[in-house]
Coordinates of C-alpha atoms and ligand atoms in Angstrom, one line a residue:
X1 CA 86.9 -4.6 30.9
X2 CA 84.1 -4.6 33.6
X3 CA 80.9 -2.7 33.5
X4 CA 79.9 -0.3 36.2
X5 CA 76.5 -1.6 37.5
X6 CA 73.7 0.4 36.0
X7 CA 75.7 1.8 33.0
X8 CA 74.2 0.3 30.0
X9 CA 71.6 -2.0 31.5
X10 CA 67.9 -1.7 32.1
X11 CA 67.6 -0.5 35.8
X12 CA 66.3 -3.1 38.2
X13 CA 62.7 -2.6 39.3
X14 CA 62.4 0.0 42.1
X15 CA 66.2 0.5 41.9
X16 CA 66.8 -2.4 44.2
X17 CA 69.8 -4.6 43.3
X18 CA 68.9 -7.6 41.2
X19 CA 69.5 -11.1 42.5
X20 CA 69.3 -14.4 40.5
X21 CA 69.7 -17.8 42.0
X22 CA 68.5 -21.4 41.3
X23 CA 68.2 -24.9 42.6
X24 CA 68.2 -28.2 40.8
X25 CA 65.0 -30.1 41.0
X26 CA 66.8 -33.3 41.9
X27 CA 65.7 -35.6 44.7
X28 CA 64.6 -33.9 47.9
X29 CA 66.1 -30.7 49.2
X30 CA 68.1 -30.8 52.5
X31 CA 68.9 -28.5 55.3
X32 CA 72.0 -27.2 53.5
X33 CA 69.9 -26.0 50.6
X34 CA 67.6 -24.3 53.0
X35 CA 70.2 -22.6 55.3
X36 CA 72.6 -21.9 52.5
X37 CA 70.1 -20.5 50.0
X38 CA 66.4 -20.6 50.2
X39 CA 66.0 -19.1 53.6
X40 CA 68.0 -16.0 52.7
X41 CA 66.2 -15.6 49.4
X42 CA 62.9 -15.5 51.2
X43 CA 63.9 -13.3 54.1
X44 CA 65.6 -10.7 52.0
X45 CA 63.1 -10.5 49.1
X46 CA 62.1 -6.9 50.1
X47 CA 65.7 -5.7 49.6
X48 CA 66.2 -7.0 46.1
X49 CA 64.7 -7.3 42.7
X50 CA 64.4 -11.1 42.7
X51 CA 64.7 -13.9 40.1
X52 CA 64.5 -17.5 41.3
X53 CA 64.9 -20.3 38.9
X54 CA 64.1 -24.0 39.0
X55 CA 67.0 -25.2 36.9
X56 CA 65.6 -28.3 35.3
X57 CA 68.0 -28.3 32.3
X58 CA 70.8 -28.7 34.9
X59 CA 68.9 -31.7 36.4
X60 CA 69.3 -33.6 33.1
X61 CA 72.9 -34.2 34.0
X62 CA 71.9 -36.4 36.9
X63 CA 68.2 -37.4 36.6
X64 CA 67.4 -39.4 33.5
X65 CA 63.8 -40.4 34.5
X66 CA 61.3 -37.9 32.8
X67 CA 58.6 -38.5 35.4
X68 CA 61.0 -37.7 38.2
X69 CA 62.0 -34.4 36.4
X70 CA 58.3 -33.4 36.0
X71 CA 57.3 -34.1 39.5
X72 CA 60.5 -32.6 41.0
X73 CA 59.8 -29.3 39.3
X74 CA 56.4 -29.0 40.9
X75 CA 57.8 -30.1 44.3
X76 CA 60.4 -27.5 44.1
X77 CA 57.9 -24.8 43.1
X78 CA 55.8 -25.8 46.1
X79 CA 58.9 -25.6 48.3
X80 CA 59.8 -22.2 47.0
X81 CA 56.4 -20.9 48.0
X82 CA 56.4 -22.8 51.3
X83 CA 59.7 -21.2 52.2
X84 CA 58.1 -17.8 51.7
X85 CA 59.0 -16.8 48.2
X86 CA 56.2 -14.5 47.1
X87 CA 55.4 -14.4 43.4
X88 CA 54.4 -10.7 43.9
X89 CA 58.0 -9.9 44.9
X90 CA 60.0 -12.6 43.1
X91 CA 59.9 -13.9 39.6
X92 CA 59.7 -17.7 40.1
X93 CA 60.3 -19.7 36.9
X94 CA 61.5 -22.9 35.3
X95 CA 64.7 -22.6 33.3
X96 CA 63.6 -24.7 30.3
X97 CA 60.5 -22.5 29.8
X98 CA 62.8 -19.6 28.9
X99 CA 64.6 -20.7 25.8
X100 CA 67.2 -17.9 26.0
X101 CA 69.1 -19.9 28.7
X102 CA 70.1 -22.7 26.4
X103 CA 70.7 -20.2 23.5
X104 CA 73.1 -18.1 25.6
X105 CA 74.6 -21.2 27.1
X106 CA 75.9 -22.2 23.7
X107 CA 77.3 -18.8 23.0
X108 CA 79.2 -18.8 26.3
X109 CA 80.5 -22.3 25.6
X110 CA 82.1 -20.9 22.5
X111 CA 83.9 -18.3 24.6
X112 CA 85.1 -20.6 27.4
X113 CA 88.5 -22.2 27.2
X114 CA 88.2 -26.0 27.8
X115 CA 90.8 -25.8 30.5
X116 CA 88.6 -23.6 32.6
X117 CA 85.8 -26.2 32.6
X118 CA 88.1 -29.1 33.2
X119 CA 89.6 -27.5 36.3
X120 CA 86.2 -27.1 38.0
X121 CA 86.1 -29.0 41.3
X122 CA 82.6 -30.3 40.6
X123 CA 83.6 -31.7 37.1
X124 CA 86.7 -33.3 38.6
X125 CA 84.8 -35.0 41.3
X126 CA 81.9 -36.2 39.1
X127 CA 84.0 -37.2 36.1
X128 CA 86.8 -39.0 37.9
X129 CA 89.7 -40.0 35.8
X130 CA 90.5 -42.6 33.1
X131 CA 87.6 -44.7 31.9
X132 CA 84.9 -43.0 34.0
X133 CA 85.7 -39.7 32.3
X134 CA 85.1 -41.3 28.9
X135 CA 81.5 -42.1 29.9
X136 CA 80.4 -39.0 31.8
X137 CA 78.0 -36.8 29.8
X138 CA 79.4 -33.7 28.1
X139 CA 76.8 -31.7 30.0
X140 CA 78.6 -32.3 33.3
X141 CA 81.6 -30.5 31.7
X142 CA 79.7 -27.6 30.1
X143 CA 77.2 -27.1 33.0
X144 CA 79.0 -24.0 34.3
X145 CA 78.3 -22.2 31.0
X146 CA 74.6 -22.9 31.3
X147 CA 74.8 -21.6 34.9
X148 CA 76.6 -18.5 33.7
X149 CA 73.9 -18.0 31.2
X150 CA 71.3 -18.2 34.0
X151 CA 73.0 -15.4 35.8
X152 CA 74.1 -13.1 33.0
X153 CA 70.7 -13.1 31.2
X154 CA 69.2 -11.2 34.1
X155 CA 72.0 -8.7 34.6
X156 CA 72.1 -10.0 38.1
X157 CA 74.3 -8.0 40.5
X158 CA 74.3 -10.6 43.2
X159 CA 74.0 -14.4 43.2
X160 CA 72.9 -15.7 46.7
X161 CA 74.3 -19.2 47.0
X162 CA 76.0 -21.6 49.4
X163 CA 79.7 -21.8 49.6
X164 CA 79.9 -24.8 47.2
X165 CA 78.7 -22.6 44.3
X166 CA 81.4 -19.9 44.8
X167 CA 83.7 -21.4 42.2
X168 CA 80.9 -21.5 39.6
X169 CA 80.0 -17.9 40.2
X170 CA 83.7 -16.9 39.9
X171 CA 83.9 -18.8 36.6
X172 CA 80.7 -16.9 35.5
X173 CA 82.5 -13.7 36.2
X174 CA 85.6 -14.8 34.2
X175 CA 83.5 -15.8 31.2
X176 CA 81.6 -12.5 31.3
X177 CA 84.8 -10.5 31.5
X178 CA 86.2 -12.5 28.6
X179 CA 83.2 -11.8 26.4
X180 CA 83.2 -8.1 27.4
X181 CA 86.9 -7.9 26.5
X182 CA 86.4 -9.6 23.1
X183 CA 83.0 -8.3 22.1
X184 CA 82.4 -5.0 23.9
X185 CA 80.2 -4.4 26.9
X186 CA 77.7 -7.2 26.9
X187 CA 77.3 -8.4 30.4
X188 CA 77.1 -7.0 33.9
X189 CA 79.6 -8.7 36.2
X190 CA 77.9 -10.4 39.1
X191 CA 79.1 -11.0 42.7
X192 CA 78.5 -14.1 44.8
X193 CA 76.5 -13.4 48.0
X194 CA 77.5 -16.0 50.6
X195 CA 76.5 -15.7 54.3
X196 CA 78.7 -16.2 57.3
X197 CA 76.7 -19.1 58.8
X198 CA 74.8 -21.9 57.1
X199 CA 76.8 -21.5 53.8
X200 CA 78.4 -24.9 54.2
X201 CA 76.3 -27.4 56.1
X202 CA 78.3 -30.6 56.5
X203 CA 77.1 -34.2 56.4
X204 CA 75.8 -35.5 59.7
X205 CA 77.4 -38.9 59.2
X206 CA 80.7 -37.4 57.9
X207 CA 81.3 -33.8 58.8
X208 CA 84.3 -33.6 56.5
X209 CA 82.1 -33.6 53.4
X210 CA 79.4 -31.1 52.6
X211 CA 75.7 -32.2 53.0
X212 CA 74.6 -33.2 49.5
X213 CA 71.5 -34.5 47.8
X214 CA 73.2 -37.4 46.0
X215 CA 74.8 -38.7 49.2
X216 CA 71.5 -38.4 51.1
X217 CA 69.9 -40.6 48.5
X218 CA 72.2 -43.5 49.3
X219 CA 72.8 -42.8 53.0
X220 CA 69.7 -41.4 54.7
X221 CA 71.6 -40.6 57.9
X222 CA 73.8 -38.1 56.0
X223 CA 71.2 -35.3 55.8
X224 CA 68.1 -33.8 57.2
X225 CA 65.7 -33.5 54.4
X226 CA 63.3 -30.5 54.3
X227 CA 60.3 -32.8 54.4
X228 CA 61.6 -35.1 57.2
X229 CA 59.0 -35.4 60.1
X230 CA 60.1 -34.2 63.6
X231 CA 60.9 -37.7 64.9
X232 CA 63.1 -38.5 61.9
X233 CA 65.0 -35.2 62.5
X234 CA 65.4 -36.2 66.2
X235 CA 66.8 -39.6 65.3
X236 CA 69.2 -38.3 62.6
X237 CA 70.6 -35.5 64.9
X238 CA 70.9 -37.9 67.8
X239 CA 73.1 -40.1 65.6
X240 CA 75.2 -37.2 64.1
X241 CA 78.9 -37.7 64.5
X242 CA 80.5 -35.7 67.3
X243 CA 83.8 -36.7 69.0
X244 CA 85.2 -38.3 72.2
X245 CA 84.6 -35.3 74.5
X246 CA 81.5 -35.5 76.7
X247 CA 80.6 -31.8 76.2
X248 CA 81.2 -28.7 74.1
X249 CA 84.8 -27.5 74.7
X250 CA 86.9 -25.4 72.4
X251 CA 88.5 -26.3 70.0
X252 CA 85.5 -28.3 68.9
X253 CA 85.7 -31.1 66.3
X254 CA 84.1 -31.0 62.9
X255 CA 80.9 -32.7 63.9
X256 CA 80.2 -30.4 66.9
X257 CA 81.2 -27.4 64.8
X258 CA 78.6 -28.4 62.2
X259 CA 75.9 -28.7 64.9
X260 CA 76.8 -25.3 66.3
X261 CA 76.8 -23.8 62.8
X262 CA 73.3 -25.2 62.1
X263 CA 72.0 -23.8 65.4
X264 CA 73.7 -20.4 64.7
X265 CA 72.3 -20.2 61.2
X266 CA 68.7 -21.1 62.2
X267 CA 68.7 -18.7 65.2
X268 CA 70.5 -15.9 63.3
X269 CA 73.2 -15.8 65.9
X270 CA 76.9 -15.4 65.3
X271 CA 79.2 -18.4 65.6
X272 CA 81.0 -16.8 68.6
X273 CA 77.8 -16.2 70.5
X274 CA 76.7 -19.8 69.8
X275 CA 80.0 -21.3 71.0
X276 CA 79.7 -19.2 74.2
X277 CA 76.2 -20.3 74.8
X278 CA 76.9 -24.0 74.5
X279 CA 80.4 -24.2 76.1
X280 CA 80.2 -26.9 78.8
X281 CA 76.8 -28.2 77.6
X282 CA 76.7 -32.0 77.0
X283 CA 76.4 -33.3 73.5
X284 CA 73.0 -34.6 74.4
X285 CA 71.9 -31.1 75.4
X286 CA 73.4 -29.6 72.2
X287 CA 71.6 -32.2 70.0
X288 CA 68.3 -31.5 71.8
X289 CA 68.6 -27.8 71.1
X290 CA 69.6 -28.3 67.5
X291 CA 66.7 -30.8 66.9
X292 CA 64.3 -28.3 68.4
X293 CA 65.6 -25.4 66.3
X294 CA 65.4 -27.5 63.1
X295 CA 61.9 -28.7 63.8
X296 CA 60.7 -25.2 64.7
X297 CA 61.7 -23.9 61.2
X298 CA 60.8 -26.9 59.2
X299 CA 57.4 -27.8 60.6
X300 CA 55.6 -24.6 59.3
X301 CA 57.4 -24.9 55.9
X302 CA 56.2 -28.5 55.6
X303 CA 52.6 -27.5 56.4
X304 CA 52.7 -24.8 53.8
X305 CA 54.4 -27.3 51.3
X306 CA 51.5 -29.7 51.7
X307 CA 49.1 -26.9 50.9
X308 CA 50.9 -25.7 47.8
X309 CA 51.8 -29.1 46.5
X310 CA 48.1 -30.1 46.5
X311 CA 47.3 -27.2 44.1
X312 CA 49.0 -28.0 40.9
X313 CA 46.8 -25.5 39.0
X314 CA 48.2 -22.6 41.1
X315 CA 51.7 -23.8 40.8
X316 CA 51.5 -24.0 37.0
X317 CA 50.0 -20.5 36.9
X318 CA 52.8 -19.1 39.1
X319 CA 55.4 -20.7 36.8
X320 CA 53.8 -19.6 33.6
X321 CA 53.6 -16.1 34.8
X322 CA 57.2 -16.3 36.0
X323 CA 58.4 -17.6 32.7
X324 CA 56.7 -14.7 30.9
X325 CA 58.3 -12.1 33.1
X326 CA 61.7 -13.8 33.1
X327 CA 61.5 -14.2 29.3
X328 CA 61.2 -10.4 28.7
X329 CA 64.4 -9.7 30.6
X330 CA 66.3 -12.7 29.2
X331 CA 65.4 -12.1 25.6
X332 CA 66.7 -8.5 25.8
X333 CA 70.1 -9.7 27.0
X334 CA 70.2 -12.6 24.5
X335 CA 69.6 -10.1 21.7
X336 CA 72.4 -7.8 23.0
X337 CA 74.7 -10.9 23.1
X338 CA 73.7 -12.1 19.7
X339 CA 74.3 -8.7 18.1
X340 CA 77.7 -8.5 19.7
X341 CA 78.5 -11.9 18.1
X342 CA 77.3 -10.6 14.7
X343 CA 74.3 -13.0 14.8
X344 CA 71.4 -10.6 14.3
Ligands
TYM1 P1 72.1 -27.0 44.1 O1 70.8 -27.4 43.5 O2 73.1 -28.1 44.3 O3 72.0 -26.3 45.5 C1 71.1 -25.2 45.6 C2 71.6 -24.2 46.6 O4 71.9 -24.9 47.9 C3 73.2 -24.5 48.3 N1 73.8 -25.7 49.0 C4 74.3 -25.6 50.3 N2 74.4 -24.6 51.1 C5 75.0 -24.9 52.3 N3 75.4 -26.1 52.7 C6 75.3 -27.2 51.9 N4 75.7 -28.4 52.2 C7 74.7 -27.0 50.6 N5 74.4 -27.8 49.5 C8 73.9 -27.0 48.6 C9 74.0 -24.3 47.0 O5 75.1 -23.5 47.2 C10 72.9 -23.6 46.2 O6 72.9 -22.2 46.5 N6 74.6 -25.1 40.2 C11 73.6 -24.8 41.2 C12 72.3 -24.4 40.7 C13 72.3 -23.3 39.7 C14 72.4 -21.9 40.0 C15 72.3 -21.2 38.8 C16 72.7 -21.2 41.3 C17 72.1 -23.4 38.4 N7 72.1 -22.1 37.9 C18 72.5 -19.8 38.8 C19 72.8 -19.9 41.2 C20 72.7 -19.1 40.0 C21 73.4 -26.1 42.0 O7 73.6 -27.2 41.6 O8 72.8 -25.9 43.2

């Protein structure tokens, strides 16, 4: 049973469709996080009723150092603002400051078959097999239930994410549908919102794997970080993997395709137009153009980041206000779910 959006639920503010998304405050963000998620959230704020979360509970699966968790939350809040998220248009909040996330997460765990969780690509790659699996935390397995709670608490219609999160959003839909079938209409069924370009930025050193925060930590040449200065961006792009051709010729290899995709995403061009524009251009020329495009978008973000990061009092006020606004919506959904379970 699925619910027609708008049937039983509080209408989104101003009748705009509601979006919810989040980023883990783990290590530094990279170009993939920006092009796959943050940039769209900011540029499309006027079209949606927006909830953007800093998912610190999720970060506990990978960051054990409490000081790092604390500082990463503030860094991410400053980055959200630096990328153009406007607290007047978007509710910006920290997951752990809204207790309903953990509460609904447990309820959803109780409605999720173990096999669904064990089949998730992310669990399989993080947990490995055999002895490794014995040691990995249970949170790595149940993480998708907490993510589903993040989304379902806000009756989100859309979840703007990069391509790597598609499977998690699909699972969230399956869990919500299962609860609705078993317990009556509790949740709105959300849709992933994944863009045509920039949704899967690949590693610069290995364009067959997606750009990821954890790989960037051990191999700096893997990723452009959002706070990399222009000369570091230039150096990393100049070393990015291409192929044996001297210039862009179709069909292009994975490394060149990645550079073209980055350029297309930043400039807002289609992939086809970008290929046409660079066909015959030397790899040196392509890399120069990609470096310039990246630095043009990152430099102003970095300047605004420094400004916001220096003002912790403002950051804390934004987050406290966000948690209060988020809590009102989340608590109403939690109550609906609890009643459906016979808990209240
Ligand atoms: P996270 O923190 O790994 O990534 C944040 C966002 O960045 C996108 N992304 C990418 N996009 C393009 N190319 C890449 N190489 C790339 N790497 C990451 C991700 O798709 C994501 O949109 N589980 C989520 C966080 C989360 C969440 C949620 C998201 C928790 N609760 C509720 C949406 C809704 C995660 O770990 O994202």
